PDB file of C-alpha atoms in Angstrom:
ATOM      1  CA  MET A  12       6.145 -31.843 -29.744  1.00  0.00           C
ATOM      2  CA  VAL A  13       8.624 -34.011 -27.837  1.00  0.00           C
ATOM      3  CA  PHE A  14       8.408 -38.109 -28.274  1.00  0.00           C
ATOM      4  CA  VAL A  15       9.735 -40.405 -25.640  1.00  0.00           C
ATOM      5  CA  PHE A  16       9.600 -43.386 -26.828  1.00  0.00           C
ATOM      6  CA  GLY A  17      10.975 -46.885 -24.928  1.00  0.00           C
ATOM      7  CA  ASN A  18      13.482 -48.734 -26.649  1.00  0.00           C
ATOM      8  CA  THR A  19      11.646 -51.602 -27.186  1.00  0.00           C
ATOM      9  CA  ASP A  20       7.855 -49.884 -28.017  1.00  0.00           C
ATOM     10  CA  PHE A  21      10.097 -48.583 -30.738  1.00  0.00           C
ATOM     11  CA  LEU A  22      11.323 -51.219 -32.245  1.00  0.00           C
ATOM     12  CA  LEU A  23       7.774 -52.909 -32.163  1.00  0.00           C
ATOM     13  CA  LEU A  24       6.023 -49.980 -33.908  1.00  0.00           C
ATOM     14  CA  PHE A  25       8.519 -50.264 -36.461  1.00  0.00           C
ATOM     15  CA  PHE A  26       8.615 -53.740 -37.561  1.00  0.00           C
ATOM     16  CA  PHE A  27       4.923 -53.855 -37.461  1.00  0.00           C
ATOM     17  CA  ILE A  28       4.715 -50.726 -40.081  1.00  0.00           C
ATOM     18  CA  PHE A  29       7.261 -52.708 -42.123  1.00  0.00           C
ATOM     19  CA  TYR A  30       5.943 -56.034 -41.724  1.00  0.00           C
ATOM     20  CA  PHE A  31       2.044 -54.625 -43.061  1.00  0.00           C
ATOM     21  CA  GLU A  32       2.979 -51.898 -45.291  1.00  0.00           C
ATOM     22  CA  TYR A  33       6.058 -52.982 -47.576  1.00  0.00           C
ATOM     23  CA  PRO A  34       6.153 -56.718 -47.167  1.00  0.00           C
ATOM     24  CA  TYR A  35       8.129 -57.052 -50.272  1.00  0.00           C
ATOM     25  CA  PHE A  36      10.949 -55.172 -48.367  1.00  0.00           C
ATOM     26  CA  MET A  37      11.114 -57.292 -45.347  1.00  0.00           C
ATOM     27  CA  LYS A  38      11.722 -60.101 -47.379  1.00  0.00           C
ATOM     28  CA  THR A  39      14.503 -59.121 -48.870  1.00  0.00           C
ATOM     29  CA  VAL A  40      16.149 -57.637 -46.159  1.00  0.00           C
ATOM     30  CA  SER A  41      17.589 -59.234 -43.728  1.00  0.00           C
ATOM     31  CA  VAL A  42      16.387 -59.016 -39.606  1.00  0.00           C
ATOM     32  CA  LEU A  43      19.668 -57.643 -38.842  1.00  0.00           C
ATOM     33  CA  LYS A  44      19.615 -55.574 -41.334  1.00  0.00           C
ATOM     34  CA  LEU A  45      16.035 -53.642 -39.873  1.00  0.00           C
ATOM     35  CA  LEU A  46      17.742 -54.368 -36.832  1.00  0.00           C
ATOM     36  CA  LEU A  47      19.954 -52.070 -37.679  1.00  0.00           C
ATOM     37  CA  ILE A  48      17.962 -49.289 -39.614  1.00  0.00           C
ATOM     38  CA  GLY A  49      15.665 -49.782 -36.622  1.00  0.00           C
ATOM     39  CA  LEU A  50      18.662 -48.813 -34.040  1.00  0.00           C
ATOM     40  CA  SER A  51      18.985 -46.157 -35.776  1.00  0.00           C
ATOM     41  CA  LEU A  52      16.032 -44.123 -36.460  1.00  0.00           C
ATOM     42  CA  LEU A  53      15.308 -44.524 -32.635  1.00  0.00           C
ATOM     43  CA  ILE A  54      15.470 -41.188 -32.477  1.00  0.00           C
ATOM     44  CA  ILE A  55      14.926 -39.917 -27.772  1.00  0.00           C
ATOM     45  CA  VAL A  56      13.985 -35.886 -28.613  1.00  0.00           C
ATOM     46  CA  SER A  57      14.048 -35.632 -24.564  1.00  0.00           C
ATOM     47  CA  CYS A  58      13.537 -37.834 -21.833  1.00  0.00           C
ATOM     48  CA  ASN A  59      13.468 -35.362 -18.981  1.00  0.00           C
ATOM     49  CA  GLU A  60      11.167 -35.527 -16.829  1.00  0.00           C
ATOM     50  CA  SER A  61       7.847 -32.654 -16.382  1.00  0.00           C
ATOM     51  CA  ASP A  62       9.176 -30.298 -13.756  1.00  0.00           C
ATOM     52  CA  ASP A  63       5.610 -29.534 -11.878  1.00  0.00           C
ATOM     53  CA  SER A  64       7.061 -29.087  -7.941  1.00  0.00           C
ATOM     54  CA  VAL A  65       6.033 -25.913  -6.675  1.00  0.00           C
ATOM     55  CA  PRO A  66       8.788 -23.014  -4.888  1.00  0.00           C
ATOM     56  CA  ILE A  67       9.103 -23.676  -1.212  1.00  0.00           C
ATOM     57  CA  ILE A  68       9.049 -19.152   0.305  1.00  0.00           C
ATOM     58  CA  THR A  69      10.614 -19.036   3.877  1.00  0.00           C
ATOM     59  CA  LEU A  70      10.531 -15.770   5.447  1.00  0.00           C
ATOM     60  CA  ASN A  71      13.363 -14.628   6.818  1.00  0.00           C
ATOM     61  CA  SER A  72      12.815 -13.317  10.448  1.00  0.00           C
ATOM     62  CA  SER A  73       9.830 -13.223  11.769  1.00  0.00           C
ATOM     63  CA  ASP A  74       6.501 -13.341  10.690  1.00  0.00           C
ATOM     64  CA  SER A  75       6.046 -10.725  12.929  1.00  0.00           C
ATOM     65  CA  LEU A  76       7.480  -7.874  13.389  1.00  0.00           C
ATOM     66  CA  PHE A  77       6.653  -4.407  15.586  1.00  0.00           C
ATOM     67  CA  HIS A  78       8.527  -1.360  13.510  1.00  0.00           C
ATOM     68  CA  VAL A  79       8.366   2.717  15.168  1.00  0.00           C
ATOM     69  CA  LEU A  80       6.554   5.137  13.613  1.00  0.00           C
ATOM     70  CA  ASN A  81       8.748   7.181  11.215  1.00  0.00           C
ATOM     71  CA  GLN A  82      11.890   4.911  10.815  1.00  0.00           C
ATOM     72  CA  VAL A  83      13.186   3.048   7.504  1.00  0.00           C
ATOM     73  CA  TYR A  84      11.601   0.559   7.740  1.00  0.00           C
ATOM     74  CA  VAL A  85      14.242  -2.455   5.686  1.00  0.00           C
ATOM     75  CA  ASP A  86      12.266  -5.660   4.917  1.00  0.00           C
ATOM     76  CA  PRO A  87      13.609  -8.786   5.982  1.00  0.00           C
ATOM     77  CA  GLY A  88      12.854 -10.550   2.662  1.00  0.00           C
ATOM     78  CA  ALA A  89      12.573 -13.997   2.225  1.00  0.00           C
ATOM     79  CA  THR A  90      14.068 -16.959   0.458  1.00  0.00           C
ATOM     80  CA  ALA A  91      12.355 -19.430  -2.389  1.00  0.00           C
ATOM     81  CA  ILE A  92      14.496 -22.470  -2.750  1.00  0.00           C
ATOM     82  CA  ASP A  93      12.926 -24.434  -5.966  1.00  0.00           C
ATOM     83  CA  GLU A  94      13.996 -28.787  -6.439  1.00  0.00           C
ATOM     84  CA  THR A  95      14.653 -27.875 -10.300  1.00  0.00           C
ATOM     85  CA  ASP A  96      16.328 -23.802 -10.237  1.00  0.00           C
ATOM     86  CA  GLY A  97      17.372 -23.986  -7.168  1.00  0.00           C
ATOM     87  CA  ASP A  98      17.298 -20.734  -4.988  1.00  0.00           C
ATOM     88  CA  ILE A  99      14.973 -17.900  -6.938  1.00  0.00           C
ATOM     89  CA  SER A 100      14.891 -15.842  -4.050  1.00  0.00           C
ATOM     90  CA  SER A 101      16.000 -13.258  -6.291  1.00  0.00           C
ATOM     91  CA  SER A 102      12.394 -13.575  -8.076  1.00  0.00           C
ATOM     92  CA  ILE A 103       9.823 -12.990  -5.339  1.00  0.00           C
ATOM     93  CA  TYR A 104       7.703 -10.626  -6.077  1.00  0.00           C
ATOM     94  CA  ILE A 105       5.734  -8.977  -3.172  1.00  0.00           C
ATOM     95  CA  GLU A 106       2.292  -7.434  -3.190  1.00  0.00           C
ATOM     96  CA  ASN A 107       1.502  -4.684  -0.680  1.00  0.00           C
ATOM     97  CA  LEU A 108       4.170  -2.597   1.380  1.00  0.00           C
ATOM     98  CA  VAL A 109       4.245  -0.659   4.663  1.00  0.00           C
ATOM     99  CA  ASN A 110       3.973   2.665   5.482  1.00  0.00           C
ATOM    100  CA  GLU A 111       6.446   4.298   7.834  1.00  0.00           C
ATOM    101  CA  ASN A 112       4.971   7.354   8.362  1.00  0.00           C
ATOM    102  CA  LEU A 113       1.509   5.911   9.130  1.00  0.00           C
ATOM    103  CA  VAL A 114       0.527   3.784  12.717  1.00  0.00           C
ATOM    104  CA  GLY A 115      -1.649   0.736  11.362  1.00  0.00           C
ATOM    105  CA  GLU A 116      -0.905  -2.233  10.983  1.00  0.00           C
ATOM    106  CA  TYR A 117       0.323  -3.920   7.403  1.00  0.00           C
ATOM    107  CA  SER A 118       0.143  -7.120   5.435  1.00  0.00           C
ATOM    108  CA  ILE A 119       3.224  -8.289   3.235  1.00  0.00           C
ATOM    109  CA  THR A 120       2.326 -10.774   1.136  1.00  0.00           C
ATOM    110  CA  TYR A 121       5.656 -13.210  -0.626  1.00  0.00           C
ATOM    111  CA  ASN A 122       5.089 -15.175  -4.154  1.00  0.00           C
ATOM    112  CA  VAL A 123       7.502 -16.475  -6.730  1.00  0.00           C
ATOM    113  CA  VAL A 124       7.138 -18.301  -9.554  1.00  0.00           C
ATOM    114  CA  ASP A 125       9.762 -21.231 -11.207  1.00  0.00           C
ATOM    115  CA  GLN A 126      10.608 -21.236 -14.930  1.00  0.00           C
ATOM    116  CA  ALA A 127       8.584 -23.710 -15.965  1.00  0.00           C
ATOM    117  CA  GLY A 128       5.053 -21.687 -15.204  1.00  0.00           C
ATOM    118  CA  ASN A 129       4.063 -23.365 -11.210  1.00  0.00           C
ATOM    119  CA  GLU A 130       3.552 -20.948  -8.481  1.00  0.00           C
ATOM    120  CA  ALA A 131       4.500 -21.094  -4.980  1.00  0.00           C
ATOM    121  CA  ILE A 132       1.716 -20.788  -1.660  1.00  0.00           C
ATOM    122  CA  PRO A 133       2.104 -17.402  -0.605  1.00  0.00           C
ATOM    123  CA  ILE A 134       3.941 -16.295   1.711  1.00  0.00           C
ATOM    124  CA  THR A 135       1.765 -13.437   4.392  1.00  0.00           C
ATOM    125  CA  ARG A 136       4.210 -11.074   7.340  1.00  0.00           C
ATOM    126  CA  TRP A 137       2.340  -8.596   9.813  1.00  0.00           C
ATOM    127  CA  VAL A 138       3.940  -5.586  10.571  1.00  0.00           C
ATOM    128  CA  LEU A 139       2.763  -3.430  12.922  1.00  0.00           C
ATOM    129  CA  VAL A 140       3.811   0.593  12.859  1.00  0.00           C
ATOM    130  CA  TYR A 141       3.493   2.155  16.151  1.00  0.00           C
ATOM    131  CA  ASN A 142       3.972   5.407  17.678  1.00  0.00           C
ATOM    132  CA  THR A 143       6.283   4.393  21.240  1.00  0.00           C
ATOM    133  CA  ALA A 144       4.389   6.831  23.163  1.00  0.00           C
ATOM    134  CA  TRP A 145       1.060   5.294  23.360  1.00  0.00           C
ATOM    135  CA  VAL A 146       2.432   3.333  26.525  1.00  0.00           C
ATOM    136  CA  TYR A 147       0.562   7.274  27.224  1.00  0.00           C
ATOM    137  CA  ASP A 148      -2.409   6.967  26.502  1.00  0.00           C
ATOM    138  CA  SER A 149      -4.754   6.783  28.976  1.00  0.00           C
ATOM    139  CA  LEU A 150      -7.807   9.075  30.156  1.00  0.00           C
ATOM    140  CA  TYR A 151      -6.460  11.555  33.540  1.00  0.00           C
ATOM    141  CA  TYR A 152      -7.554  12.835  36.022  1.00  0.00           C
ATOM    142  CA  VAL A 153      -6.765  16.903  36.209  1.00  0.00           C
ATOM    143  CA  ASN A 154      -5.738  19.848  38.348  1.00  0.00           C
ATOM    144  CA  GLU A 155      -4.862  22.744  36.960  1.00  0.00           C
ATOM    145  CA  GLU A 156      -4.446  26.338  38.513  1.00  0.00           C
ATOM    146  CA  LYS A 157      -4.728  29.708  35.992  1.00  0.00           C
ATOM    147  CA  ILE A 158      -2.364  31.493  38.637  1.00  0.00           C
ATOM    148  CA  PHE A 159      -2.465  34.549  36.700  1.00  0.00           C
ATOM    149  CA  PRO A 160      -3.539  37.497  36.294  1.00  0.00           C
ATOM    150  CA  GLU A 161      -5.811  35.988  38.866  1.00  0.00           C
ATOM    151  CA  TYR A 162      -6.264  32.701  40.417  1.00  0.00           C
ATOM    152  CA  GLU A 163      -8.559  29.907  39.260  1.00  0.00           C
ATOM    153  CA  GLN A 164      -8.567  26.724  39.979  1.00  0.00           C
ATOM    154  CA  TYR A 165     -10.202  23.472  37.541  1.00  0.00           C
ATOM    155  CA  ASN A 166     -11.194  19.884  37.760  1.00  0.00           C
ATOM    156  CA  TYR A 167     -11.888  17.562  34.812  1.00  0.00           C
ATOM    157  CA  SER A 168     -10.962  14.711  33.130  1.00  0.00           C
ATOM    158  CA  ASN A 169      -9.286  14.269  30.546  1.00  0.00           C
ATOM    159  CA  PHE A 170      -7.507  11.909  27.490  1.00  0.00           C
ATOM    160  CA  ILE A 171      -4.641  11.511  26.319  1.00  0.00           C
ATOM    161  CA  PHE A 172      -3.452   9.695  23.053  1.00  0.00           C
ATOM    162  CA  ALA A 173      -0.653   8.942  20.855  1.00  0.00           C
ATOM    163  CA  ASP A 174      -0.567  10.725  17.795  1.00  0.00           C
ATOM    164  CA  THR A 175      -0.913   8.261  14.211  1.00  0.00           C
ATOM    165  CA  LEU A 176       1.353  10.205  12.251  1.00  0.00           C
ATOM    166  CA  VAL A 177       4.397  11.831  14.366  1.00  0.00           C
ATOM    167  CA  ASN A 178       6.433   9.355  16.730  1.00  0.00           C
ATOM    168  CA  GLN A 179       6.137  10.878  19.982  1.00  0.00           C
ATOM    169  CA  ARG A 180       3.786  13.524  19.795  1.00  0.00           C
ATOM    170  CA  ILE A 181       0.643  12.761  22.359  1.00  0.00           C
ATOM    171  CA  TYR A 182      -2.797  14.767  22.056  1.00  0.00           C
ATOM    172  CA  ILE A 183      -4.028  15.734  25.323  1.00  0.00           C
ATOM    173  CA  SER A 184      -8.016  16.545  25.060  1.00  0.00           C
ATOM    174  CA  SER A 185      -8.459  19.442  26.699  1.00  0.00           C
ATOM    175  CA  LEU A 186      -6.646  22.254  29.200  1.00  0.00           C
ATOM    176  CA  ALA A 187      -7.021  25.605  30.012  1.00  0.00           C
ATOM    177  CA  GLY A 188      -9.710  24.468  31.184  1.00  0.00           C
ATOM    178  CA  ASP A 189     -11.071  24.247  27.553  1.00  0.00           C
ATOM    179  CA  LEU A 190     -13.368  20.795  27.554  1.00  0.00           C
ATOM    180  CA  GLY A 191     -12.910  18.875  23.759  1.00  0.00           C
ATOM    181  CA  GLN A 192      -9.553  21.647  22.622  1.00  0.00           C
ATOM    182  CA  PHE A 193      -7.096  19.259  21.656  1.00  0.00           C
ATOM    183  CA  ILE A 194      -3.195  19.700  21.992  1.00  0.00           C
ATOM    184  CA  TYR A 195      -0.126  18.180  20.582  1.00  0.00           C
ATOM    185  CA  ALA A 196       2.531  17.671  22.643  1.00  0.00           C
ATOM    186  CA  ASP A 197       5.765  16.617  21.762  1.00  0.00           C
ATOM    187  CA  ILE A 198       8.234  14.325  24.140  1.00  0.00           C
ATOM    188  CA  THR A 199      11.903  13.544  24.667  1.00  0.00           C
ATOM    189  CA  ASP A 200      13.423  11.243  27.134  1.00  0.00           C
ATOM    190  CA  SER A 201      10.490  12.448  30.394  1.00  0.00           C
ATOM    191  CA  VAL A 202      11.026  16.267  28.716  1.00  0.00           C
ATOM    192  CA  ILE A 203       7.173  17.243  27.299  1.00  0.00           C
ATOM    193  CA  VAL A 204       6.719  20.870  24.731  1.00  0.00           C
ATOM    194  CA  ILE A 205       3.940  21.768  23.845  1.00  0.00           C
ATOM    195  CA  PRO A 206       4.974  23.857  21.125  1.00  0.00           C
ATOM    196  CA  PHE A 207       3.235  27.122  19.318  1.00  0.00           C
ATOM    197  CA  GLN A 208       0.080  26.117  18.639  1.00  0.00           C
ATOM    198  CA  THR A 209      -3.324  27.782  18.126  1.00  0.00           C
ATOM    199  CA  ALA A 210      -6.925  26.278  18.863  1.00  0.00           C
ATOM    200  CA  GLN A 211     -10.215  26.573  18.283  1.00  0.00           C
ATOM    201  CA  TYR A 212     -13.167  27.881  20.556  1.00  0.00           C
ATOM    202  CA  ASP A 213     -15.109  27.951  17.555  1.00  0.00           C
ATOM    203  CA  SER A 214     -15.226  28.782  13.561  1.00  0.00           C
ATOM    204  CA  LEU A 215     -15.326  32.439  14.772  1.00  0.00           C
ATOM    205  CA  SER A 216     -12.896  32.659  17.942  1.00  0.00           C
ATOM    206  CA  SER A 217      -9.629  30.692  19.242  1.00  0.00           C
ATOM    207  CA  TYR A 218      -6.577  31.098  21.214  1.00  0.00           C
ATOM    208  CA  THR A 219      -2.508  30.583  21.036  1.00  0.00           C
ATOM    209  CA  VAL A 220      -0.486  28.075  23.911  1.00  0.00           C
ATOM    210  CA  GLN A 221       2.438  27.556  24.896  1.00  0.00           C
ATOM    211  CA  GLY A 222       4.613  25.818  27.717  1.00  0.00           C
ATOM    212  CA  ASP A 223       6.757  22.492  28.445  1.00  0.00           C
ATOM    213  CA  GLY A 224       6.850  20.101  31.568  1.00  0.00           C
ATOM    214  CA  VAL A 225       7.798  16.466  31.984  1.00  0.00           C
ATOM    215  CA  ILE A 226       6.034  13.067  31.795  1.00  0.00           C
ATOM    216  CA  ASN A 227       5.529   9.553  33.536  1.00  0.00           C
ATOM    217  CA  ASP A 228       3.607   6.298  33.062  1.00  0.00           C
ATOM    218  CA  SER A 229       1.006   7.967  35.780  1.00  0.00           C
ATOM    219  CA  LEU A 230       2.224  11.858  36.195  1.00  0.00           C
ATOM    220  CA  VAL A 231       2.867  15.076  33.449  1.00  0.00           C
ATOM    221  CA  LYS A 232       3.011  18.326  34.995  1.00  0.00           C
ATOM    222  CA  LEU A 233       2.365  21.751  32.597  1.00  0.00           C
ATOM    223  CA  LYS A 234       3.662  25.051  32.456  1.00  0.00           C
ATOM    224  CA  TYR A 235       2.014  27.195  30.297  1.00  0.00           C
ATOM    225  CA  THR A 236       0.323  29.790  28.534  1.00  0.00           C
ATOM    226  CA  LYS A 237      -2.577  31.224  26.652  1.00  0.00           C
ATOM    227  CA  THR A 238      -3.275  34.229  24.790  1.00  0.00           C
ATOM    228  CA  ASP A 239      -6.891  35.061  23.423  1.00  0.00           C
ATOM    229  CA  SER A 240      -7.576  38.221  24.054  1.00  0.00           C
ATOM    230  CA  ASP A 241      -5.393  38.108  27.408  1.00  0.00           C
ATOM    231  CA  THR A 242      -2.471  36.240  27.885  1.00  0.00           C
ATOM    232  CA  THR A 243      -2.660  34.798  30.844  1.00  0.00           C
ATOM    233  CA  PHE A 244      -0.759  31.584  33.090  1.00  0.00           C
ATOM    234  CA  TRP A 245      -1.185  28.162  33.799  1.00  0.00           C
ATOM    235  CA  ASN A 246      -0.056  25.111  35.928  1.00  0.00           C
ATOM    236  CA  SER A 247      -1.508  21.520  35.109  1.00  0.00           C
ATOM    237  CA  GLU A 248      -1.180  18.152  36.731  1.00  0.00           C
ATOM    238  CA  LEU A 249      -2.411  15.245  35.208  1.00  0.00           C
ATOM    239  CA  ILE A 250      -2.763  12.734  36.894  1.00  0.00           C
ATOM    240  CA  ARG A 251      -3.574   9.103  35.788  1.00  0.00           C
ATOM    241  CA  TYR A 252      -6.595   6.749  36.687  1.00  0.00           C
ATOM    242  CA  GLN A 253      -5.520   3.785  37.430  1.00  0.00           C
TER     243      GLN A 253
END
């Protein structure tokens, strides 16, 4: 327990108690001696003011950041200053983390408590993890030719959309005239590669496909082979709808 006495309050209390409790003592002891005794008993255990100010948290860098999928995320952190304790940034704790390997929007909340137990007002940063291939997300008009073993032509529409797990990977909703058969492709600069992969016609049958080509923000040109019971060669142009 902490007692804080003002000088005059203490002395008045001291004389009051002694006057009523020890009247004989008051008559036999001089006022000066009593004053000295009172001053000697004046003990200030603590005169510190209570700490009720909350720390202030400031974000390092912006409160919203964009981050490329599959790259290591290094959080810029925050700074916490307390009126009494000073810089307590090392005591900041974080709620929620960024999954750098999954496209999405993440919130990071920073908080801190000073030595007196005062909790700061939490502050939040938003981080958007994105696939840089999102620029190709669109509806495309497809002009497709089977060039071997016999010539056939197909025209239809399909979608391209960015993968949520691998950066610079896209999915093409249809190829080789097979609507709804999603094929993935990887992009490096303007080169697009369809790795060898298996696609399902249905639960009982499938085919394999692989190829490559070029890509820009309005046109995709592909050459690829498709193999099921036969092997066929294809050329495709995917023209972005404006």
